[in-house]
Amino acid sequence: MSTGHIHFVSLGVKSTSRMLLLIIIIANRQATTEDITFTDVTDEAGIEFALIPPDDSMFPNGHFFGGVGLADFDGNGAVDIYFSGGGGDHDTLYLNDGTGHFTDASQAWGLDARDLSCGVGAGDLDNDGWIDIVVASAGDPDVPGGQPGNYRLYKNIEGTRFEDVATQAGVHNVSPGSIQHPTFATPGDFNADGLLDLLYGSWQVGAEGNRLYTNDGDGTFTDVTKAMGFKQELHLARSFSVNVTDMDGDLHPDITWVADFNQSRYFRNNGDGSFSNIGQTNGTCQDQTAMGSAILDFNKDGQLDWFVSAIWYHEDDRAYNGNAMYMQIAEHEFVNIAAPLAIHDSGWSWSSVAADLDQDGLQEIVVGNGSRYPDFINESEYIFKQHDLNGAFYNVTSMTGLDLACEATSVAAFDMEGDGDLDLVFVCNKSRARLYRNDSVEKGSWLQISLGGDPANRIPNNGFNTRVEVQIGNDVQTRYMDGKPSYGASGPQTLHFGLGSNEEIDRITVRWINGQVSRLDNVRANQLIHVDPPGSFAQVDLDADGQVGGSDLLILLSSWGLCEGGNGSCPADFNLDGEVSGFDLSTLLGHWTDSP
């Protein structure tokens, strides 16, 4: 790899009043093997799952299948793995013992039915404190062409088993009367009412499998696809993944919808219950063969950017322009700078994830890659490492020990053994899934944040729709909790920050979707912290016994007055103003004898 090259790229972007001149400086350097190192631990971790999708004689384009969901399903504090079976086997649940060793609990948890399952989404859909699973499916794998009406919604029964309640919930038959090619099933609170809604995608045009359902709060869902104008907008979309994310920080979640053949959509939330597709005018949706998606703030300017993984191919009369990095330059205005950053080409790109693998404060981009077509057979997966805030990335895959070329349709990042860094799991077409442990030596400090919820005040459990900023000096990292969906995959419901050589964070700012703000000052690094919304039941239940009563009052009174450690140092300082006072007392009394 050459070093010291500087490229100047002028990109014109129209707006109502100005032309932006964007100069991207790319300064490559030679990577070292100590930067990021992975070890394949699939065998020792106990992962035996293999994705065997249907062949084309049973279901066209069966190689699209594959999905993985990451979450703590049994409540032991460790992230578990859920694989969709794809037809060759039942869906498989691996429970994590906390050390990175996994046990197949599928039978015990009621997962014994084979179906043509694909994308996996995770979230607490009924706000009972347990993370549920939703799976896109085309039905019985032994029926040629599949069957309509076989989507799954697995309710988590207090961390002991799953129960399929899709029929009762009204989301079993997503596209009545039509056999479709399912791709994703994604929870997201797009109407910001504190209840996770459901978004479904299908690659098959005409099956009308692109659907949005609002959560009614009583265990049922209502199809609002037509009523909200999405049916017409998504009629031709061959869909692959979706994110529900407040892209501009106005507290109204937007929807970025990734689809094949120039059919991606960017839906701006108008704030009045309606959405407008502005993808053709705001600099996004230039991707031609899009599949995966990742929301990140790669340049740390406080504005969320959008990476889309897609096919790069230039041969004879066929050409696809590859990945897109839509950098947000103003509210809902973007510039695609993937080519100047040299991250446009990662082959036949499926799923993607943004993760700070060496914890230097800059996020890498990991892309699952591969296809049965000759030009892409045996092409490796990709890790693009960011060099600095000028934007430089370089491909370090061959130096990391990630010796994988498996046609990986889904990829996700998570901390499998609780040591703070992020490991990787890949779903491989027609072969075993692979688990790679992060063994990087020269890596920085870290922080992980889990978030509570307050559904009664429009904040879903696990902090969906929450923006978190971690500040050290003038450096600010921004993350958004949207469940980390990408093609076929959903990530763990924690946020991870690399901190470089820093051992303390100056300030953590948590911006809840209902407008509340939590601030914690002088937080030490290398720990997992939990933050609840101000005044929520979980925050006020100081002794965590499931009720708010006399013992909680005694704890509050014992810490009355100024907090010696400043903001966030007193558990009873519910509004984080540095003092336990009358406000905090009235908040506690407002929850007296309540149950969650």
PDB file of C-alpha atoms in Angstrom, residues 338-567:
ATOM      1  CA  ALA A 338     -17.495   6.156  -0.468  1.00  0.00           C
ATOM      2  CA  ALA A 339     -15.247   6.333  -3.540  1.00  0.00           C
ATOM      3  CA  PRO A 340     -12.934   9.075  -2.202  1.00  0.00           C
ATOM      4  CA  LEU A 341     -12.645   7.096   1.043  1.00  0.00           C
ATOM      5  CA  ALA A 342     -11.824   3.921  -0.938  1.00  0.00           C
ATOM      6  CA  ILE A 343     -14.606   1.940   0.750  1.00  0.00           C
ATOM      7  CA  HIS A 344     -16.853   1.609  -2.288  1.00  0.00           C
ATOM      8  CA  ASP A 345     -15.507  -1.796  -3.358  1.00  0.00           C
ATOM      9  CA  SER A 346     -15.995  -4.814  -1.083  1.00  0.00           C
ATOM     10  CA  GLY A 347     -17.166  -7.208  -3.744  1.00  0.00           C
ATOM     11  CA  TRP A 348     -20.642  -8.721  -3.491  1.00  0.00           C
ATOM     12  CA  SER A 349     -21.475  -7.012  -0.224  1.00  0.00           C
ATOM     13  CA  TRP A 350     -24.266  -8.293   1.986  1.00  0.00           C
ATOM     14  CA  SER A 351     -24.513  -7.230   5.609  1.00  0.00           C
ATOM     15  CA  SER A 352     -22.376  -4.535   7.239  1.00  0.00           C
ATOM     16  CA  VAL A 353     -21.635  -3.256  10.728  1.00  0.00           C
ATOM     17  CA  ALA A 354     -19.732  -0.295  12.200  1.00  0.00           C
ATOM     18  CA  ALA A 355     -17.554  -1.157  15.200  1.00  0.00           C
ATOM     19  CA  ASP A 356     -14.456   0.246  16.903  1.00  0.00           C
ATOM     20  CA  LEU A 357     -12.451  -2.980  16.877  1.00  0.00           C
ATOM     21  CA  ASP A 358      -9.161  -1.601  18.237  1.00  0.00           C
ATOM     22  CA  GLN A 359     -10.855   0.963  20.515  1.00  0.00           C
ATOM     23  CA  ASP A 360      -8.905   3.936  19.247  1.00  0.00           C
ATOM     24  CA  GLY A 361     -12.038   6.102  19.090  1.00  0.00           C
ATOM     25  CA  LEU A 362     -12.619   5.561  15.344  1.00  0.00           C
ATOM     26  CA  GLN A 363     -15.065   3.019  13.989  1.00  0.00           C
ATOM     27  CA  GLU A 364     -14.144   0.313  11.502  1.00  0.00           C
ATOM     28  CA  ILE A 365     -16.593  -1.008   8.906  1.00  0.00           C
ATOM     29  CA  VAL A 366     -17.008  -4.773   8.551  1.00  0.00           C
ATOM     30  CA  VAL A 367     -18.713  -6.171   5.452  1.00  0.00           C
ATOM     31  CA  GLY A 368     -19.919  -9.707   4.750  1.00  0.00           C
ATOM     32  CA  ASN A 369     -19.107 -10.630   1.175  1.00  0.00           C
ATOM     33  CA  GLY A 370     -19.439 -13.399  -1.367  1.00  0.00           C
ATOM     34  CA  SER A 371     -21.584 -14.899  -4.086  1.00  0.00           C
ATOM     35  CA  ARG A 372     -22.041 -18.101  -6.027  1.00  0.00           C
ATOM     36  CA  TYR A 373     -21.210 -16.205  -9.211  1.00  0.00           C
ATOM     37  CA  PRO A 374     -17.675 -16.900 -10.537  1.00  0.00           C
ATOM     38  CA  ASP A 375     -16.306 -13.379 -10.181  1.00  0.00           C
ATOM     39  CA  PHE A 376     -16.966 -13.394  -6.425  1.00  0.00           C
ATOM     40  CA  ILE A 377     -16.263 -16.974  -5.344  1.00  0.00           C
ATOM     41  CA  ASN A 378     -13.697 -17.205  -2.515  1.00  0.00           C
ATOM     42  CA  GLU A 379     -13.528 -13.444  -2.055  1.00  0.00           C
ATOM     43  CA  SER A 380     -12.801 -12.624   1.582  1.00  0.00           C
ATOM     44  CA  GLU A 381     -14.932 -10.637   3.966  1.00  0.00           C
ATOM     45  CA  TYR A 382     -13.796  -7.041   4.520  1.00  0.00           C
ATOM     46  CA  ILE A 383     -12.581  -4.900   7.413  1.00  0.00           C
ATOM     47  CA  PHE A 384     -12.016  -1.242   6.563  1.00  0.00           C
ATOM     48  CA  LYS A 385     -10.014   0.566   9.233  1.00  0.00           C
ATOM     49  CA  GLN A 386     -10.361   4.315   9.628  1.00  0.00           C
ATOM     50  CA  HIS A 387      -7.052   6.127   9.820  1.00  0.00           C
ATOM     51  CA  ASP A 388      -8.014   9.557  11.144  1.00  0.00           C
ATOM     52  CA  LEU A 389     -10.784  12.120  11.108  1.00  0.00           C
ATOM     53  CA  ASN A 390      -9.729  13.332   7.676  1.00  0.00           C
ATOM     54  CA  GLY A 391     -11.615  10.251   6.586  1.00  0.00           C
ATOM     55  CA  ALA A 392      -8.965   7.813   5.416  1.00  0.00           C
ATOM     56  CA  PHE A 393      -9.885   4.100   5.487  1.00  0.00           C
ATOM     57  CA  TYR A 394      -7.832   1.137   4.371  1.00  0.00           C
ATOM     58  CA  ASN A 395      -8.521  -2.565   3.957  1.00  0.00           C
ATOM     59  CA  VAL A 396      -6.759  -4.479   6.740  1.00  0.00           C
ATOM     60  CA  THR A 397      -8.578  -7.794   6.386  1.00  0.00           C
ATOM     61  CA  SER A 398      -5.549  -9.891   5.439  1.00  0.00           C
ATOM     62  CA  MET A 399      -3.569  -8.582   8.421  1.00  0.00           C
ATOM     63  CA  THR A 400      -6.177  -9.324  11.068  1.00  0.00           C
ATOM     64  CA  GLY A 401      -6.341 -13.111  10.984  1.00  0.00           C
ATOM     65  CA  LEU A 402      -9.859 -12.977   9.562  1.00  0.00           C
ATOM     66  CA  ASP A 403      -9.160 -15.686   6.995  1.00  0.00           C
ATOM     67  CA  LEU A 404     -12.764 -16.083   5.940  1.00  0.00           C
ATOM     68  CA  ALA A 405     -14.277 -16.306   2.473  1.00  0.00           C
ATOM     69  CA  CYS A 406     -17.583 -17.997   3.071  1.00  0.00           C
ATOM     70  CA  GLU A 407     -20.262 -15.995   1.275  1.00  0.00           C
ATOM     71  CA  ALA A 408     -21.242 -14.302   4.526  1.00  0.00           C
ATOM     72  CA  THR A 409     -24.778 -12.983   4.198  1.00  0.00           C
ATOM     73  CA  SER A 410     -24.977 -11.637   7.766  1.00  0.00           C
ATOM     74  CA  VAL A 411     -22.428 -10.176  10.164  1.00  0.00           C
ATOM     75  CA  ALA A 412     -22.753  -8.680  13.641  1.00  0.00           C
ATOM     76  CA  ALA A 413     -20.377  -7.406  16.348  1.00  0.00           C
ATOM     77  CA  PHE A 414     -20.697  -8.078  20.083  1.00  0.00           C
ATOM     78  CA  ASP A 415     -18.697  -8.616  23.259  1.00  0.00           C
ATOM     79  CA  MET A 416     -18.979 -12.367  23.680  1.00  0.00           C
ATOM     80  CA  GLU A 417     -16.910 -12.844  26.843  1.00  0.00           C
ATOM     81  CA  GLY A 418     -17.431  -9.555  28.678  1.00  0.00           C
ATOM     82  CA  ASP A 419     -13.884  -8.248  28.277  1.00  0.00           C
ATOM     83  CA  GLY A 420     -14.996  -4.975  26.705  1.00  0.00           C
ATOM     84  CA  ASP A 421     -13.879  -5.411  23.098  1.00  0.00           C
ATOM     85  CA  LEU A 422     -16.039  -6.412  20.126  1.00  0.00           C
ATOM     86  CA  ASP A 423     -15.960  -9.849  18.558  1.00  0.00           C
ATOM     87  CA  LEU A 424     -17.527 -10.851  15.227  1.00  0.00           C
ATOM     88  CA  VAL A 425     -20.021 -13.491  14.126  1.00  0.00           C
ATOM     89  CA  PHE A 426     -20.662 -14.350  10.477  1.00  0.00           C
ATOM     90  CA  VAL A 427     -23.484 -16.393   8.942  1.00  0.00           C
ATOM     91  CA  CYS A 428     -22.040 -18.353   6.034  1.00  0.00           C
ATOM     92  CA  ASN A 429     -24.067 -19.661   3.116  1.00  0.00           C
ATOM     93  CA  LYS A 430     -23.972 -23.481   2.878  1.00  0.00           C
ATOM     94  CA  SER A 431     -21.434 -23.797   5.696  1.00  0.00           C
ATOM     95  CA  ARG A 432     -20.925 -23.285   9.411  1.00  0.00           C
ATOM     96  CA  ALA A 433     -21.281 -19.915  11.017  1.00  0.00           C
ATOM     97  CA  ARG A 434     -17.956 -18.506  12.203  1.00  0.00           C
ATOM     98  CA  LEU A 435     -17.147 -16.776  15.483  1.00  0.00           C
ATOM     99  CA  TYR A 436     -14.032 -14.612  15.699  1.00  0.00           C
ATOM    100  CA  ARG A 437     -12.639 -13.450  19.031  1.00  0.00           C
ATOM    101  CA  ASN A 438     -10.980 -10.044  19.184  1.00  0.00           C
ATOM    102  CA  ASP A 439      -7.401 -10.659  20.335  1.00  0.00           C
ATOM    103  CA  SER A 440      -6.018  -7.246  19.424  1.00  0.00           C
ATOM    104  CA  VAL A 441      -3.042  -6.406  21.617  1.00  0.00           C
ATOM    105  CA  GLU A 442      -2.637  -2.695  21.023  1.00  0.00           C
ATOM    106  CA  LYS A 443      -6.138  -1.535  21.792  1.00  0.00           C
ATOM    107  CA  GLY A 444      -7.464   1.335  23.830  1.00  0.00           C
ATOM    108  CA  SER A 445      -9.780   1.705  26.764  1.00  0.00           C
ATOM    109  CA  TRP A 446     -13.503   1.206  26.322  1.00  0.00           C
ATOM    110  CA  LEU A 447     -16.942   1.964  27.657  1.00  0.00           C
ATOM    111  CA  GLN A 448     -20.188   0.086  27.155  1.00  0.00           C
ATOM    112  CA  ILE A 449     -23.592   1.564  27.939  1.00  0.00           C
ATOM    113  CA  SER A 450     -26.900  -0.216  28.373  1.00  0.00           C
ATOM    114  CA  LEU A 451     -30.050   1.872  28.481  1.00  0.00           C
ATOM    115  CA  GLY A 452     -33.303   1.567  30.341  1.00  0.00           C
ATOM    116  CA  GLY A 453     -36.718   2.591  29.152  1.00  0.00           C
ATOM    117  CA  ASP A 454     -39.845   4.400  30.248  1.00  0.00           C
ATOM    118  CA  PRO A 455     -42.610   3.320  27.828  1.00  0.00           C
ATOM    119  CA  ALA A 456     -45.210   5.429  29.632  1.00  0.00           C
ATOM    120  CA  ASN A 457     -43.114   8.470  28.721  1.00  0.00           C
ATOM    121  CA  ARG A 458     -42.420   7.388  25.114  1.00  0.00           C
ATOM    122  CA  ILE A 459     -39.049   5.686  25.698  1.00  0.00           C
ATOM    123  CA  PRO A 460     -38.998   2.005  24.664  1.00  0.00           C
ATOM    124  CA  ASN A 461     -37.165  -0.494  26.845  1.00  0.00           C
ATOM    125  CA  ASN A 462     -33.440  -0.859  26.146  1.00  0.00           C
ATOM    126  CA  GLY A 463     -33.349   2.768  25.054  1.00  0.00           C
ATOM    127  CA  PHE A 464     -34.425   2.433  21.431  1.00  0.00           C
ATOM    128  CA  ASN A 465     -34.411   5.872  19.728  1.00  0.00           C
ATOM    129  CA  THR A 466     -31.810   7.202  22.161  1.00  0.00           C
ATOM    130  CA  ARG A 467     -28.738   9.204  21.120  1.00  0.00           C
ATOM    131  CA  VAL A 468     -25.633   8.983  23.340  1.00  0.00           C
ATOM    132  CA  GLU A 469     -22.605  11.279  23.228  1.00  0.00           C
ATOM    133  CA  VAL A 470     -19.317  10.489  24.980  1.00  0.00           C
ATOM    134  CA  GLN A 471     -17.007  13.480  25.385  1.00  0.00           C
ATOM    135  CA  ILE A 472     -13.305  13.599  26.271  1.00  0.00           C
ATOM    136  CA  GLY A 473     -11.911  17.085  25.885  1.00  0.00           C
ATOM    137  CA  ASN A 474     -13.084  18.351  22.499  1.00  0.00           C
ATOM    138  CA  ASP A 475     -13.546  14.849  21.114  1.00  0.00           C
ATOM    139  CA  VAL A 476     -17.169  13.675  20.988  1.00  0.00           C
ATOM    140  CA  GLN A 477     -18.350  10.262  19.856  1.00  0.00           C
ATOM    141  CA  THR A 478     -22.013   9.746  18.979  1.00  0.00           C
ATOM    142  CA  ARG A 479     -23.951   6.487  18.915  1.00  0.00           C
ATOM    143  CA  TYR A 480     -27.651   5.807  18.309  1.00  0.00           C
ATOM    144  CA  MET A 481     -29.637   2.911  19.733  1.00  0.00           C
ATOM    145  CA  ASP A 482     -31.712   1.448  16.901  1.00  0.00           C
ATOM    146  CA  GLY A 483     -31.021  -2.245  17.484  1.00  0.00           C
ATOM    147  CA  LYS A 484     -28.106  -2.178  14.994  1.00  0.00           C
ATOM    148  CA  PRO A 485     -29.978  -3.862  12.142  1.00  0.00           C
ATOM    149  CA  SER A 486     -28.362  -4.785   8.851  1.00  0.00           C
ATOM    150  CA  TYR A 487     -29.140  -7.384   6.233  1.00  0.00           C
ATOM    151  CA  GLY A 488     -30.480 -10.435   8.103  1.00  0.00           C
ATOM    152  CA  ALA A 489     -28.921  -9.299  11.364  1.00  0.00           C
ATOM    153  CA  SER A 490     -29.570  -7.364  14.542  1.00  0.00           C
ATOM    154  CA  GLY A 491     -26.955  -6.392  17.106  1.00  0.00           C
ATOM    155  CA  PRO A 492     -26.745  -6.381  20.905  1.00  0.00           C
ATOM    156  CA  GLN A 493     -28.722  -3.760  22.785  1.00  0.00           C
ATOM    157  CA  THR A 494     -25.703  -2.042  24.257  1.00  0.00           C
ATOM    158  CA  LEU A 495     -23.558   0.780  22.890  1.00  0.00           C
ATOM    159  CA  HIS A 496     -19.768   0.422  22.669  1.00  0.00           C
ATOM    160  CA  PHE A 497     -17.195   3.226  22.640  1.00  0.00           C
ATOM    161  CA  GLY A 498     -13.434   2.985  22.119  1.00  0.00           C
ATOM    162  CA  LEU A 499     -11.542   5.544  24.202  1.00  0.00           C
ATOM    163  CA  GLY A 500      -7.927   5.263  23.082  1.00  0.00           C
ATOM    164  CA  SER A 501      -5.471   5.938  25.910  1.00  0.00           C
ATOM    165  CA  ASN A 502      -8.035   7.775  28.045  1.00  0.00           C
ATOM    166  CA  GLU A 503      -8.996   6.344  31.433  1.00  0.00           C
ATOM    167  CA  GLU A 504     -11.869   8.736  32.173  1.00  0.00           C
ATOM    168  CA  ILE A 505     -14.751  10.284  30.273  1.00  0.00           C
ATOM    169  CA  ASP A 506     -15.430  13.967  30.922  1.00  0.00           C
ATOM    170  CA  ARG A 507     -19.145  13.765  30.163  1.00  0.00           C
ATOM    171  CA  ILE A 508     -21.751  11.330  28.906  1.00  0.00           C
ATOM    172  CA  THR A 509     -24.868  12.950  27.459  1.00  0.00           C
ATOM    173  CA  VAL A 510     -27.914  10.749  26.882  1.00  0.00           C
ATOM    174  CA  ARG A 511     -30.604  12.330  24.710  1.00  0.00           C
ATOM    175  CA  TRP A 512     -33.847  10.422  25.130  1.00  0.00           C
ATOM    176  CA  ILE A 513     -36.434  10.522  22.360  1.00  0.00           C
ATOM    177  CA  ASN A 514     -38.978  12.338  24.563  1.00  0.00           C
ATOM    178  CA  GLY A 515     -36.643  15.315  24.977  1.00  0.00           C
ATOM    179  CA  GLN A 516     -35.247  14.427  28.389  1.00  0.00           C
ATOM    180  CA  VAL A 517     -31.483  14.582  28.811  1.00  0.00           C
ATOM    181  CA  SER A 518     -29.261  12.699  31.256  1.00  0.00           C
ATOM    182  CA  ARG A 519     -25.680  13.774  31.961  1.00  0.00           C
ATOM    183  CA  LEU A 520     -22.965  11.909  33.819  1.00  0.00           C
ATOM    184  CA  ASP A 521     -19.612  13.552  34.519  1.00  0.00           C
ATOM    185  CA  ASN A 522     -16.180  12.099  35.246  1.00  0.00           C
ATOM    186  CA  VAL A 523     -16.969   8.476  34.440  1.00  0.00           C
ATOM    187  CA  ARG A 524     -14.095   5.990  34.570  1.00  0.00           C
ATOM    188  CA  ALA A 525     -13.298   3.883  31.529  1.00  0.00           C
ATOM    189  CA  ASN A 526     -13.306   0.096  31.074  1.00  0.00           C
ATOM    190  CA  GLN A 527     -16.730  -0.658  32.475  1.00  0.00           C
ATOM    191  CA  LEU A 528     -20.311  -1.361  31.471  1.00  0.00           C
ATOM    192  CA  ILE A 529     -22.708   1.208  32.904  1.00  0.00           C
ATOM    193  CA  HIS A 530     -26.490   1.310  32.842  1.00  0.00           C
ATOM    194  CA  VAL A 531     -28.453   4.543  32.447  1.00  0.00           C
ATOM    195  CA  ASP A 532     -32.196   4.820  33.086  1.00  0.00           C
ATOM    196  CA  PRO A 533     -34.365   7.731  31.884  1.00  0.00           C
ATOM    197  CA  PRO A 534     -34.843  10.518  34.438  1.00  0.00           C
ATOM    198  CA  GLY A 535     -37.744   9.734  36.756  1.00  0.00           C
ATOM    199  CA  SER A 536     -38.444   6.276  35.304  1.00  0.00           C
ATOM    200  CA  PHE A 537     -39.550   3.513  37.620  1.00  0.00           C
ATOM    201  CA  ALA A 538     -36.263   1.638  37.289  1.00  0.00           C
ATOM    202  CA  GLN A 539     -34.335   4.734  38.299  1.00  0.00           C
ATOM    203  CA  VAL A 540     -36.556   5.499  41.302  1.00  0.00           C
ATOM    204  CA  ASP A 541     -36.549   1.890  42.609  1.00  0.00           C
ATOM    205  CA  LEU A 542     -33.294   2.507  44.456  1.00  0.00           C
ATOM    206  CA  ASP A 543     -33.099  -0.903  46.136  1.00  0.00           C
ATOM    207  CA  ALA A 544     -34.217  -2.740  42.981  1.00  0.00           C
ATOM    208  CA  ASP A 545     -36.856  -4.820  44.779  1.00  0.00           C
ATOM    209  CA  GLY A 546     -39.597  -4.168  42.204  1.00  0.00           C
ATOM    210  CA  GLN A 547     -41.468  -1.642  44.335  1.00  0.00           C
ATOM    211  CA  VAL A 548     -41.006   1.964  45.421  1.00  0.00           C
ATOM    212  CA  GLY A 549     -41.477   2.246  49.157  1.00  0.00           C
ATOM    213  CA  GLY A 550     -39.977   3.043  52.542  1.00  0.00           C
ATOM    214  CA  SER A 551     -36.530   1.608  51.909  1.00  0.00           C
ATOM    215  CA  ASP A 552     -36.167   3.728  48.765  1.00  0.00           C
ATOM    216  CA  LEU A 553     -37.245   6.806  50.705  1.00  0.00           C
ATOM    217  CA  LEU A 554     -34.626   6.114  53.387  1.00  0.00           C
ATOM    218  CA  ILE A 555     -31.908   5.808  50.732  1.00  0.00           C
ATOM    219  CA  LEU A 556     -32.977   9.134  49.229  1.00  0.00           C
ATOM    220  CA  LEU A 557     -33.094  10.952  52.582  1.00  0.00           C
ATOM    221  CA  SER A 558     -29.692   9.596  53.606  1.00  0.00           C
ATOM    222  CA  SER A 559     -28.125  11.309  50.565  1.00  0.00           C
ATOM    223  CA  TRP A 560     -30.075  14.577  50.859  1.00  0.00           C
ATOM    224  CA  GLY A 561     -28.217  17.683  49.733  1.00  0.00           C
ATOM    225  CA  LEU A 562     -25.299  18.268  47.405  1.00  0.00           C
ATOM    226  CA  CYS A 563     -23.671  15.240  45.801  1.00  0.00           C
ATOM    227  CA  GLU A 564     -20.009  15.184  46.756  1.00  0.00           C
ATOM    228  CA  GLY A 565     -18.928  13.685  43.431  1.00  0.00           C
ATOM    229  CA  GLY A 566     -20.911  16.111  41.279  1.00  0.00           C
ATOM    230  CA  ASN A 567     -23.522  15.289  38.678  1.00  0.00           C
TER     231      ASN A 567
END
